[in-house]
Short mmCIF file of C-alpha atoms in Angstrom, two decimals:
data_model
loop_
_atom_site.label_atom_id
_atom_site.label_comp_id
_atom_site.label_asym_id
_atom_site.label_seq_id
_atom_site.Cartn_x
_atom_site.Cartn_y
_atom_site.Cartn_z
CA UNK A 1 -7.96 -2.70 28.15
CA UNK A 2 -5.37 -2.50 31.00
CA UNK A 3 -6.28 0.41 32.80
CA UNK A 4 -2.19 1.77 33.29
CA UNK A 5 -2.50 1.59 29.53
CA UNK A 6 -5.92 2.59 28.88
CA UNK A 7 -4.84 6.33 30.56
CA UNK A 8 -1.72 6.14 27.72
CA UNK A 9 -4.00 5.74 25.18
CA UNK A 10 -6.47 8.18 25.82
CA UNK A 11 -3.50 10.75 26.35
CA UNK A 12 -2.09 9.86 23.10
CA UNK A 13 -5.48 10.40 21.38
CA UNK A 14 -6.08 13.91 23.25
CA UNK A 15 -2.26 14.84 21.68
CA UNK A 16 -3.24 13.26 18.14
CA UNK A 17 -7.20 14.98 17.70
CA UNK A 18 -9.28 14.13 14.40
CA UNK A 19 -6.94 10.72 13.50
CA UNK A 20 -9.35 8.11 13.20
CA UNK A 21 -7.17 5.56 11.57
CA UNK A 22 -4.31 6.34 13.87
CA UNK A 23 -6.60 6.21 17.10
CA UNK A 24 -7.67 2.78 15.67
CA UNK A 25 -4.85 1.52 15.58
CA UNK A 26 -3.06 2.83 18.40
CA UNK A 27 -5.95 1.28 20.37
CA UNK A 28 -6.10 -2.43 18.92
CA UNK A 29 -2.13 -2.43 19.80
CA UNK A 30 -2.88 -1.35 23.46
CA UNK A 31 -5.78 -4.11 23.84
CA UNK A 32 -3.03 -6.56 23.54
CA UNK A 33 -0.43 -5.63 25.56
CA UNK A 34 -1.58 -5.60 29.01
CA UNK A 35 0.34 -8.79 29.87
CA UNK A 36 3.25 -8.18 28.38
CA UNK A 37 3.59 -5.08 31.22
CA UNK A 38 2.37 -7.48 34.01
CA UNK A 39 5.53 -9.37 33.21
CA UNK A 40 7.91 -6.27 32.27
CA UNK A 41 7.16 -3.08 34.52
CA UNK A 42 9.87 -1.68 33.39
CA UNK A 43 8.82 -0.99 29.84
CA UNK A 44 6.22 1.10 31.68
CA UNK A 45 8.90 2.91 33.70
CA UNK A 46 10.74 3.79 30.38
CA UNK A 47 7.51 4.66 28.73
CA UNK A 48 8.28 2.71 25.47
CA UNK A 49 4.64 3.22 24.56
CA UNK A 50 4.69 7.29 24.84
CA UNK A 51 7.82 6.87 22.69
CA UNK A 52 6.78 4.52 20.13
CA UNK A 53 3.33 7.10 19.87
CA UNK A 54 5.29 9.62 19.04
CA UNK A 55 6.99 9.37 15.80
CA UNK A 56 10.74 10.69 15.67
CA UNK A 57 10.14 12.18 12.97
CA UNK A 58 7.22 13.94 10.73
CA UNK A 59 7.54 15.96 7.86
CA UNK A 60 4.69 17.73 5.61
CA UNK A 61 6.12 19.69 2.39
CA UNK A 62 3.89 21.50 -0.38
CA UNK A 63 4.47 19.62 -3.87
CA UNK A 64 3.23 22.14 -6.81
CA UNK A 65 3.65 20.62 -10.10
CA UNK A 66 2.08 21.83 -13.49
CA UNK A 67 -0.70 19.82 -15.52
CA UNK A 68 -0.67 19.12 -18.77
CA UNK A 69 -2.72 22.24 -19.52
CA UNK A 70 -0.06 24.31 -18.12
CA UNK A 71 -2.29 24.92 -14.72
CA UNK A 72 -0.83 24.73 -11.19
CA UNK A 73 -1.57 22.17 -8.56
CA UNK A 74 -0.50 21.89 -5.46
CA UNK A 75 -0.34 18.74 -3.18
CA UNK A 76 0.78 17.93 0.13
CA UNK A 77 3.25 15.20 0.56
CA UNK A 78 3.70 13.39 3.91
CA UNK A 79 6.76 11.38 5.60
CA UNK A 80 6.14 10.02 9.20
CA UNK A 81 9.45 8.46 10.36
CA UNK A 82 8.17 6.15 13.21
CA UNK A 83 10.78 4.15 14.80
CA UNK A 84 14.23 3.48 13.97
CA UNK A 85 15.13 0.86 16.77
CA UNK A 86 15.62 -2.03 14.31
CA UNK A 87 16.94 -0.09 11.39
CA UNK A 88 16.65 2.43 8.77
CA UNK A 89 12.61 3.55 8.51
CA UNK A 90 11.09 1.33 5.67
CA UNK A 91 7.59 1.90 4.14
CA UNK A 92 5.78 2.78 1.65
CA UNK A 93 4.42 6.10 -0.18
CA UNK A 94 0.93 6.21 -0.73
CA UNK A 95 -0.82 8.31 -3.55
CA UNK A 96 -4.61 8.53 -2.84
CA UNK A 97 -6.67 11.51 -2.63
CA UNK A 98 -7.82 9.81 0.62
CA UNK A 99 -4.45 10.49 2.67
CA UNK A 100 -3.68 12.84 5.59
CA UNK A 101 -1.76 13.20 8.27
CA UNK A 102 -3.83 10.56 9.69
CA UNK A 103 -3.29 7.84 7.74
CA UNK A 104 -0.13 8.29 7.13
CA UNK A 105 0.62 7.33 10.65
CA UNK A 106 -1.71 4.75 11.24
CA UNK A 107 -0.10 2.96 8.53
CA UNK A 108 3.62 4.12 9.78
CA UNK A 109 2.74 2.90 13.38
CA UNK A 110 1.31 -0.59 12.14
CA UNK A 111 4.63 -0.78 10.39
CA UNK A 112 7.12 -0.41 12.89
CA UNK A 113 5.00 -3.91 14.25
CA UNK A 114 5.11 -5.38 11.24
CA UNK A 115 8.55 -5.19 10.42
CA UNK A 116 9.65 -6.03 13.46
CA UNK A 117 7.77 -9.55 12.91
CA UNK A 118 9.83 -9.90 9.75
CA UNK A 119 12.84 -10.08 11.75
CA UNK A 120 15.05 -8.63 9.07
CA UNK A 121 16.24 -5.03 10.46
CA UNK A 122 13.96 -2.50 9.34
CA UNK A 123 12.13 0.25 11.23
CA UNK A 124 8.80 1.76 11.04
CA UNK A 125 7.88 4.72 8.27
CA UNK A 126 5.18 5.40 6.01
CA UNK A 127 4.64 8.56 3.76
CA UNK A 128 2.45 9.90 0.78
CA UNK A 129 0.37 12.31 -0.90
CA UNK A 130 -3.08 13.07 -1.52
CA UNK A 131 -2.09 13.51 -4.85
CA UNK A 132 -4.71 11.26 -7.36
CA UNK A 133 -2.62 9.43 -10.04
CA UNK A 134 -5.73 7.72 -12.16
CA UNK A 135 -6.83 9.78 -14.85
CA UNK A 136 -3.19 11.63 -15.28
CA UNK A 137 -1.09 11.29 -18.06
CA UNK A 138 2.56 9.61 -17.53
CA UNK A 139 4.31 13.37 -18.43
CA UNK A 140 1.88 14.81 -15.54
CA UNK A 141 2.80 11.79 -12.91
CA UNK A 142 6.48 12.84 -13.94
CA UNK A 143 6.47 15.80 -13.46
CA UNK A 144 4.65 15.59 -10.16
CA UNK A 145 7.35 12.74 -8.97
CA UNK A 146 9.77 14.63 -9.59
CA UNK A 147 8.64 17.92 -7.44
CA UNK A 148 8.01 15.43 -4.51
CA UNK A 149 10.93 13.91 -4.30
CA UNK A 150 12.64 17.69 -4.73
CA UNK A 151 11.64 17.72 -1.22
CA UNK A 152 11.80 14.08 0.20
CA UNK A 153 15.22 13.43 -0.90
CA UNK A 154 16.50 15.33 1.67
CA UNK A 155 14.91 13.11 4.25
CA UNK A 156 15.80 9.68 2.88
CA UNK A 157 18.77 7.37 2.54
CA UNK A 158 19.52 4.06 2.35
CA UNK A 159 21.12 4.28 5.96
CA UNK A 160 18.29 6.48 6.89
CA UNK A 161 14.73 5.53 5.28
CA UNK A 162 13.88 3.56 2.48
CA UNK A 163 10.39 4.42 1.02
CA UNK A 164 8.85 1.55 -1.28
CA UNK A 165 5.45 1.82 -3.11
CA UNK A 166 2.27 1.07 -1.83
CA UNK A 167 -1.24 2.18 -3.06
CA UNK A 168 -1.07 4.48 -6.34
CA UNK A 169 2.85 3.74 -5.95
CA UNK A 170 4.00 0.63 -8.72
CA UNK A 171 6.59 0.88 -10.76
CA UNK A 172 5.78 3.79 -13.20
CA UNK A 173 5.91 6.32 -10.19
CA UNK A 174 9.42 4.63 -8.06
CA UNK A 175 11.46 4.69 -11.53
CA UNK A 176 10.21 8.69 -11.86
CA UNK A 177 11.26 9.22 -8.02
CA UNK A 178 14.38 7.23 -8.24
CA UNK A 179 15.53 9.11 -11.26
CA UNK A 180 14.93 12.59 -9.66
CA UNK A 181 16.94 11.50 -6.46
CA UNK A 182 19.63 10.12 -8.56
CA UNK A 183 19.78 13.58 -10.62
CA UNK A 184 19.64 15.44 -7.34
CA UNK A 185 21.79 13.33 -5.32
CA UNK A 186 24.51 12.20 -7.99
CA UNK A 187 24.49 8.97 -6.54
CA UNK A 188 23.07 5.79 -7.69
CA UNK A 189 21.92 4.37 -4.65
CA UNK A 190 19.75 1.26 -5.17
CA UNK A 191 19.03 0.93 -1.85
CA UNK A 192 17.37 4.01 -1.49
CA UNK A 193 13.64 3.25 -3.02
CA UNK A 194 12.49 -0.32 -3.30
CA UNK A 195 10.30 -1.73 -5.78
CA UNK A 196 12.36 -0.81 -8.60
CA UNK A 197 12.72 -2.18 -12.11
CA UNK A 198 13.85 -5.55 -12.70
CA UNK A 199 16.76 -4.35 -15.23
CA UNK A 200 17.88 -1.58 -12.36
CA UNK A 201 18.18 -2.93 -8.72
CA UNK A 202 14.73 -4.33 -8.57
CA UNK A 203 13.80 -8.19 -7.00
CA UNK A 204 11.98 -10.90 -8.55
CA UNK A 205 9.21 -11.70 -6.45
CA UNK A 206 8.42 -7.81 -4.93
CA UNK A 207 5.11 -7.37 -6.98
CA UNK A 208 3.46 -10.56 -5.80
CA UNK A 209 4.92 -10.53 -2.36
CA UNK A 210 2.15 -8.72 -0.73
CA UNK A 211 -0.27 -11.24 -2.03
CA UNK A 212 1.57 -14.50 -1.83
CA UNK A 213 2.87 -13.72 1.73
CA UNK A 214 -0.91 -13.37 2.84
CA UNK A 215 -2.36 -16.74 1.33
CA UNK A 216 1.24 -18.39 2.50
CA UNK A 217 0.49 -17.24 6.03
CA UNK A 218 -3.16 -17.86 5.97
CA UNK A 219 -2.07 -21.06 4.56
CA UNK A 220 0.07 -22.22 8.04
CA UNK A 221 -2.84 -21.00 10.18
CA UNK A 222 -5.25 -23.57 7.92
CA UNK A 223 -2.89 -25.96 8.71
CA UNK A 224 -3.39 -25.91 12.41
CA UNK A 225 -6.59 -26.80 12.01
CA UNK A 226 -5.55 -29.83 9.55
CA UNK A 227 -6.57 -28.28 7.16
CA UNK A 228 -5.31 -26.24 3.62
CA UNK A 229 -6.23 -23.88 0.88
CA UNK A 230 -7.06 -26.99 -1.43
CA UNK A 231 -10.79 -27.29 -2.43
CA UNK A 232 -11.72 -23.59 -0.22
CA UNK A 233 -13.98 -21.30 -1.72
CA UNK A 234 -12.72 -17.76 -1.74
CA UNK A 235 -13.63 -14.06 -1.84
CA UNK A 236 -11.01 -11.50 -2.52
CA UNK A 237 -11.40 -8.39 -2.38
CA UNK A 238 -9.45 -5.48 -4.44
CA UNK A 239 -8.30 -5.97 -8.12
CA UNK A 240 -5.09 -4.39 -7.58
CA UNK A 241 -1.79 -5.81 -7.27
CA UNK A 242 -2.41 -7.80 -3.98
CA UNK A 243 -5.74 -9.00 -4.59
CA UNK A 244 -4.70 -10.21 -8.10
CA UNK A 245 -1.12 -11.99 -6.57
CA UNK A 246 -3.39 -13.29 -3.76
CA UNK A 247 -6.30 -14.74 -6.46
CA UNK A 248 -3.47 -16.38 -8.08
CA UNK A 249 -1.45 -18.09 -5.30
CA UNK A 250 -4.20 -19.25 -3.61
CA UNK A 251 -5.83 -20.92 -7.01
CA UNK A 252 -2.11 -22.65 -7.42
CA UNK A 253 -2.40 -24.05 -3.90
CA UNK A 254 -5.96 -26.07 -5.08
CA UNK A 255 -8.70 -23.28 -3.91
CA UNK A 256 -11.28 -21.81 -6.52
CA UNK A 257 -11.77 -18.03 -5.87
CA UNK A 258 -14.94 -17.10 -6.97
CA UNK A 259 -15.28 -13.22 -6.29
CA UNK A 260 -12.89 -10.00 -6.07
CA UNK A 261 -13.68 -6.54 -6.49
CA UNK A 262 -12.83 -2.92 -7.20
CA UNK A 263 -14.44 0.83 -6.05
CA UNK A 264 -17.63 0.01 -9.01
CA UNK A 265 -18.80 -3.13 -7.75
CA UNK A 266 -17.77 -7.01 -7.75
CA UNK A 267 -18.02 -10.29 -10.13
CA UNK A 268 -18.98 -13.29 -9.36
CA UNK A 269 -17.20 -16.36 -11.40
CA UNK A 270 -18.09 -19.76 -10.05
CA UNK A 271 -15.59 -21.37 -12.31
CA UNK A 272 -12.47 -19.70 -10.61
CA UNK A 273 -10.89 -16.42 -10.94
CA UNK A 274 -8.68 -16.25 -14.72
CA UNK A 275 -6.00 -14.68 -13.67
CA UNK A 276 -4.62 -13.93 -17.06
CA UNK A 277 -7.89 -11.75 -18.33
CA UNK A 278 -8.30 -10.32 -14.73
CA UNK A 279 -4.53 -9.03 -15.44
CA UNK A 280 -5.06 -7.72 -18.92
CA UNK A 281 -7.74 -6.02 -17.78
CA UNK A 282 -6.66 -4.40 -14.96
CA UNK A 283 -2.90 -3.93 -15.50
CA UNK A 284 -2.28 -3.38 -18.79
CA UNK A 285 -5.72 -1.72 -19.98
CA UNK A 286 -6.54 0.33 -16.14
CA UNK A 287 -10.41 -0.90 -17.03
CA UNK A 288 -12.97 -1.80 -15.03
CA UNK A 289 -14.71 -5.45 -13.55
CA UNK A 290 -17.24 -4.58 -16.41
CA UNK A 291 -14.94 -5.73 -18.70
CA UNK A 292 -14.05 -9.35 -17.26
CA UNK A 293 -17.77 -9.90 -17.30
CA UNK A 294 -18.12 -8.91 -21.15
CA UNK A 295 -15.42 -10.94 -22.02
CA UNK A 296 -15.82 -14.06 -19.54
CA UNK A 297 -18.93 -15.91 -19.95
CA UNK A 298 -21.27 -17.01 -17.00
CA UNK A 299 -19.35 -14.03 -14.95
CA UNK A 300 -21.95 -12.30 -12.89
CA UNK A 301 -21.39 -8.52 -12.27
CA UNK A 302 -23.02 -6.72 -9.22
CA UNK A 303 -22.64 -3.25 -9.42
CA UNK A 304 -22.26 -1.87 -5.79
CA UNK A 305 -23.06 -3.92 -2.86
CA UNK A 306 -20.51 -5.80 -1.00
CA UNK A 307 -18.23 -8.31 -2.25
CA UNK A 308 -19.09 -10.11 1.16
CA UNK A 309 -21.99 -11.13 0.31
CA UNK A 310 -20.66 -14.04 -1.39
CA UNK A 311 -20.56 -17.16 0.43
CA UNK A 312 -16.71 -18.25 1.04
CA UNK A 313 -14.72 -20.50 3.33
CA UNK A 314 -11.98 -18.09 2.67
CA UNK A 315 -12.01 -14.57 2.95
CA UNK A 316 -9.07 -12.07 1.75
CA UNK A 317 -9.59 -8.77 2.14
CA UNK A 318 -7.11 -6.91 -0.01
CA UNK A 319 -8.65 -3.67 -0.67
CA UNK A 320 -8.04 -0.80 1.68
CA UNK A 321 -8.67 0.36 5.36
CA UNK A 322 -12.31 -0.80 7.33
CA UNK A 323 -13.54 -1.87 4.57
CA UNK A 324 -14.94 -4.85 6.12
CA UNK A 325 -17.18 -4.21 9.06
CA UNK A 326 -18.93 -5.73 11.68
CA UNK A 327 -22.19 -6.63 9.38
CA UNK A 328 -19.94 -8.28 6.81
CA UNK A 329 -18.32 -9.70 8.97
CA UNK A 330 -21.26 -11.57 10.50
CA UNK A 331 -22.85 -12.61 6.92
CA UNK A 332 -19.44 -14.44 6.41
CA UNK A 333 -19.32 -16.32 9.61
CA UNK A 334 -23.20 -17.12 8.64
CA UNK A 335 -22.25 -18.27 5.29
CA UNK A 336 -19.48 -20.86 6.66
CA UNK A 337 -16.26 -18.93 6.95
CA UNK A 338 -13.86 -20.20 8.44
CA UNK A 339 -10.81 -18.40 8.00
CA UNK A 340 -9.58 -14.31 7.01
CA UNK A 341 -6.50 -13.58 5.99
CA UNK A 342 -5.52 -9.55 5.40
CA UNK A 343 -3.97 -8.73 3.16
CA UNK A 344 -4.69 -4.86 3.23
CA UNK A 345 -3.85 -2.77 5.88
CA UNK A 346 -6.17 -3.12 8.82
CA UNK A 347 -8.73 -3.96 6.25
CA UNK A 348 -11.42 -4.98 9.39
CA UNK A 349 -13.58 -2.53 11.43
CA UNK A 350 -12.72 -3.49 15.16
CA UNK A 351 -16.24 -4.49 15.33
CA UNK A 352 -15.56 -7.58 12.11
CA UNK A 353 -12.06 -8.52 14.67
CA UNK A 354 -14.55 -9.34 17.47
CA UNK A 355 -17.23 -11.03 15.41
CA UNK A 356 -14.44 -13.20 13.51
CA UNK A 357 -12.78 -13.79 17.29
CA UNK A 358 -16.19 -14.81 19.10
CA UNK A 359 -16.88 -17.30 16.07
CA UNK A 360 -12.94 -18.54 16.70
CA UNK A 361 -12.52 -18.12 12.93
CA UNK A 362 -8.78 -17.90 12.18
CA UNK A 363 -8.04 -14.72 11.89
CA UNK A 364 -4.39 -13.16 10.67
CA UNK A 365 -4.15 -9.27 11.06
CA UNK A 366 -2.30 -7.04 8.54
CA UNK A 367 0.37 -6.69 10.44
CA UNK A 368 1.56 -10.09 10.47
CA UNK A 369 -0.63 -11.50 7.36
CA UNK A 370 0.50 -8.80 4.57
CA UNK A 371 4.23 -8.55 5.88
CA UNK A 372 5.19 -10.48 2.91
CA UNK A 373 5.72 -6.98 0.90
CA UNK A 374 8.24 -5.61 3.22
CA UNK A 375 9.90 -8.67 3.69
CA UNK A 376 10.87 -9.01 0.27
CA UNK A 377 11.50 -5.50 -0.06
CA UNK A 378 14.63 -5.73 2.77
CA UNK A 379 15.49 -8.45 0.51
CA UNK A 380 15.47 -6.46 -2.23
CA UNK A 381 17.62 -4.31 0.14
CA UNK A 382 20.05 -6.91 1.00
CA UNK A 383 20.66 -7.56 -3.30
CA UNK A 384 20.94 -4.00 -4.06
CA UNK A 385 23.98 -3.55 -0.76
CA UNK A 386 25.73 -6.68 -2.09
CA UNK A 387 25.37 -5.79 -5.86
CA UNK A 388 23.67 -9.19 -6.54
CA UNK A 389 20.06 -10.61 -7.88
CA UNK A 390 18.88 -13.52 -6.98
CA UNK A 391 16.23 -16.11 -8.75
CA UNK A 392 12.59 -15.96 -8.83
CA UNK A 393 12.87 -19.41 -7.04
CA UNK A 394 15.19 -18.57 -4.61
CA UNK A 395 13.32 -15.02 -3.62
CA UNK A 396 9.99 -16.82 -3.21
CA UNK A 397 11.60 -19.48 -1.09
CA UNK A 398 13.14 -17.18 1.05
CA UNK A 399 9.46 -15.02 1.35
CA UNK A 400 8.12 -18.42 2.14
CA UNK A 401 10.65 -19.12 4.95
CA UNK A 402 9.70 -15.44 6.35
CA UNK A 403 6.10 -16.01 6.64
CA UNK A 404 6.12 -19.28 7.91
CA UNK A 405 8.50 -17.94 10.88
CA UNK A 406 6.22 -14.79 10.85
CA UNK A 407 3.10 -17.52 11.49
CA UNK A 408 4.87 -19.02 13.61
CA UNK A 409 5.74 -16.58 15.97
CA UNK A 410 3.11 -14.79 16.34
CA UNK A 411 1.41 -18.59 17.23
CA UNK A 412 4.10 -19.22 19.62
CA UNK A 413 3.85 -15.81 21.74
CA UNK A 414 -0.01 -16.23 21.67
CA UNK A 415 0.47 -19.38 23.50
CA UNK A 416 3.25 -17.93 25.95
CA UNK A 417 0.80 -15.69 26.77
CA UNK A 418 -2.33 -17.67 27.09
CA UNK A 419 -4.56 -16.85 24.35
CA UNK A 420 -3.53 -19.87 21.79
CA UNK A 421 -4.79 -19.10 18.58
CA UNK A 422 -5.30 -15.32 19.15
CA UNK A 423 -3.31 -13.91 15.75
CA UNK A 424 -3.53 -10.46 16.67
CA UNK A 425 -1.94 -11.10 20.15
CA UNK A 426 0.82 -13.10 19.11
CA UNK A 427 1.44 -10.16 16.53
CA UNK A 428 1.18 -7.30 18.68
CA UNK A 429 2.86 -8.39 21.32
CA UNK A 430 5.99 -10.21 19.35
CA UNK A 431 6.07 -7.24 17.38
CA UNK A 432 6.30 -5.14 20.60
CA UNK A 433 8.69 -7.05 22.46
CA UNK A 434 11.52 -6.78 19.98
CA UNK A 435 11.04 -3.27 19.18
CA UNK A 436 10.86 -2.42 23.18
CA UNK A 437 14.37 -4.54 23.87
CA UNK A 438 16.41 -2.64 20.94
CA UNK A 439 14.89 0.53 22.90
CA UNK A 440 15.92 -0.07 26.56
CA UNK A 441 19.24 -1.67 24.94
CA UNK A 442 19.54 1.87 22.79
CA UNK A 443 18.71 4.19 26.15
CA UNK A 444 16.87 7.62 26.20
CA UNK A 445 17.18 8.52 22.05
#
């Protein structure tokens, strides 16, 4: 690391103690960016890094709510409001038992990087609550919606920040948020939450966005290479939303994915991935992986273990945070990887980036691989302003168009700045640059 910004970092990790995710993050940004200050002192001089550290905004409210049993809980609900230098905040709202203060902004500062490489004009924001929805009846997730946003609409707009979902966040809990702000507020504004409804503001496309905006983009990087997703072998991993949207795009573009997994264990299906039972089963009836095995035959189940294991061409992680590490990493690259596309947030240990970068695998970060969710959600921002919906066609095609130029630019800028091929380069530093012009354009705010 550049050692002007190595002494940044290290003061912004003494100000932000016990962060992990955030230091993590904060840190594979600053790796990058050392040339982009040989060229542009100035950003130095106006300290765009201190600033963009340090979120404008963070708010932490109590959320009590009763149970079905008439007890009390209390939660703590979470809205970091990054950077507005390209536009309202957008991001999503996390419900996880797992989140802090910590996550929260790692996720909200890989955001304001990632929407910038959208180029639609969005900033960076990210909230949630620690708050476990699985297990909970739909009166109890109510009920706790409804005391949450009690206190977030007060912080949110479509002008100001527009929260979408993201783990623990589909459409159950936005329609319970969106009708407590609109009972608050006495407003229907659309553009407020996205990831709404189809029949009220919502966009065709937004649930498999995530997922079809990382094979899409893993997709161009395959092709520099002359090669495509037809005839890989795939791993996924996750059974949520992404993983399931990412199992199915890639399958239509000619690959076989043979493995995915959730927080039991993973299956093994040699004959492809069926979407349709893998959806029933985790969509409609919440069950586990168990269940595709029972009711798929030659469908090997591994209970625990590591989905990694499984020899692939292709790997997607689409899971959650580190959960591919530097071990993993190495048993893919063993077992004839040759390409990772994330479509979780910062998914890879730093230790699995360096092993996949010494092996030149093609590697696309989150930031610039799982943008596709975001990207369709400002277009779900741009229906909901002009009173319009569009077609499923004509939403995917424009997603397409947005990852391509996504790829694209993030290839471009890694070869401006002499590391051709280096993914999380070109997205750091593209990402960077256009959030650091609006800044010095915008002066001192």
């Amino acid at each position: 690391m550049d050692s002007r910004l190595e002494a940044i970092r290290d003061t912004v990790l003494s100000r932000n103690p016990g962060e992990a995710e955030f230091h993590q993050a904060v840190t594979e940004v600053f790796e990058s960016l050392g040339p982009v200050h040989d060229r542009h002192p100035e950003l130095l001089e106006a300290a765009i890094l201190e600033r963009l550290c340090e979120p404008e905004r963070q708010i932490i409210f109590r959320v009590p709510w009763t149970d079905d049993s008439g007890r009390v809980q209390i939660n703590r609900g979470f809205r970091v409001e990054f950077s507005s230098a390209l536009g309202p905040y957008k991001g999503g709202l996390r419900f996880h038992p797992s989140v802090y203060l910590g996550i929260v902004k790692f996720l909200g500062f890989e955001q304001i990087f990632k929407n910038a490489l959208t180029g639609m004009p969005i900033g960076g924001g990210k909230g949630g609550s620690d708050f476990d929805p699985r297990g909970r009846s739909d009166a109890e997730v109510m009920r706790f919606c409804q005391s949450f946003m009690t206190e977030l609409y007060r912080h949110i707009g479509e002008y100001t920040d527009v929260p979408a979902g993201d783990i623990g966040v589909g459409g159950r809990e936005i329609g319970y948020l969106f009708g407590q702000y609109k009972r608050i507020t006495n407003r229907y504004e659309s553009g407020v939450l996205t990831g709404k409804g189809i029949s009220w503001g919502g966009s065709l496309v937004r649930p498999e966005a995530t997922g079809f905006g990382t094979v899409i983009f893993t997709e161009e990087m395959l092709k520099t290479r002359g090669q495509s997703f037809d005839g890989q072998r795939v791993v996924v991993s996750g059974s949520g939303n992404v993983a399931i949207n990412a199992i199915a795009k890639a399958q239509t573009l000619g690959a076989t994915v043979v493995a995915c997994s959730d927080s039991g264990g993973y299956i093994v299906d040699e004959g492809g991935i069926d979407v349709a039972l893998l959806r029933e089963v985790k969509e409609v009836e919440r069950a586990r992986l168990t269940e595709y095995a029972s009711r798929r035959s030659g469908v090997a189940y591994v209970e625990g273990g590591s989905v990694w294991e499984v020899d692939a061409t292709v790997a997607l992680p689409c899971a959650t945070q580190n959960e591919l590490d530097g071990d993993a990493a190495a048993t893919l690259v063993r077992n004839g990887l040759i390409a990772v596309g994330e479509g979780a947030n910062m998914p890879s240990t730093r230790d699995a980036v360096s092993v996949f970068q010494d092996a030149k695998i093609l590697f696309g970060p989150g930031k610039a691989a799982n943008a596709g969710g975001v990207a369709t959600s400002a277009l779900e921002m741009q229906q909901n302003a002009s009173r319009d919906s569009w077609t499923f066609e004509h939403t995917e095609a424009r997603l397409t168009e947005i990852m391509v130029g996504i790829h694209d630019r993030c290839a471009a800028t890694a070869d401006e700045y002499g590391d051709p091929g280096n993914y999380v380069l070109g997205a750091n530093i593209g990402g960077f640059v256009k959030v650091a012009d609006a800044m010095l354009a915008q002066g001192l705010i």
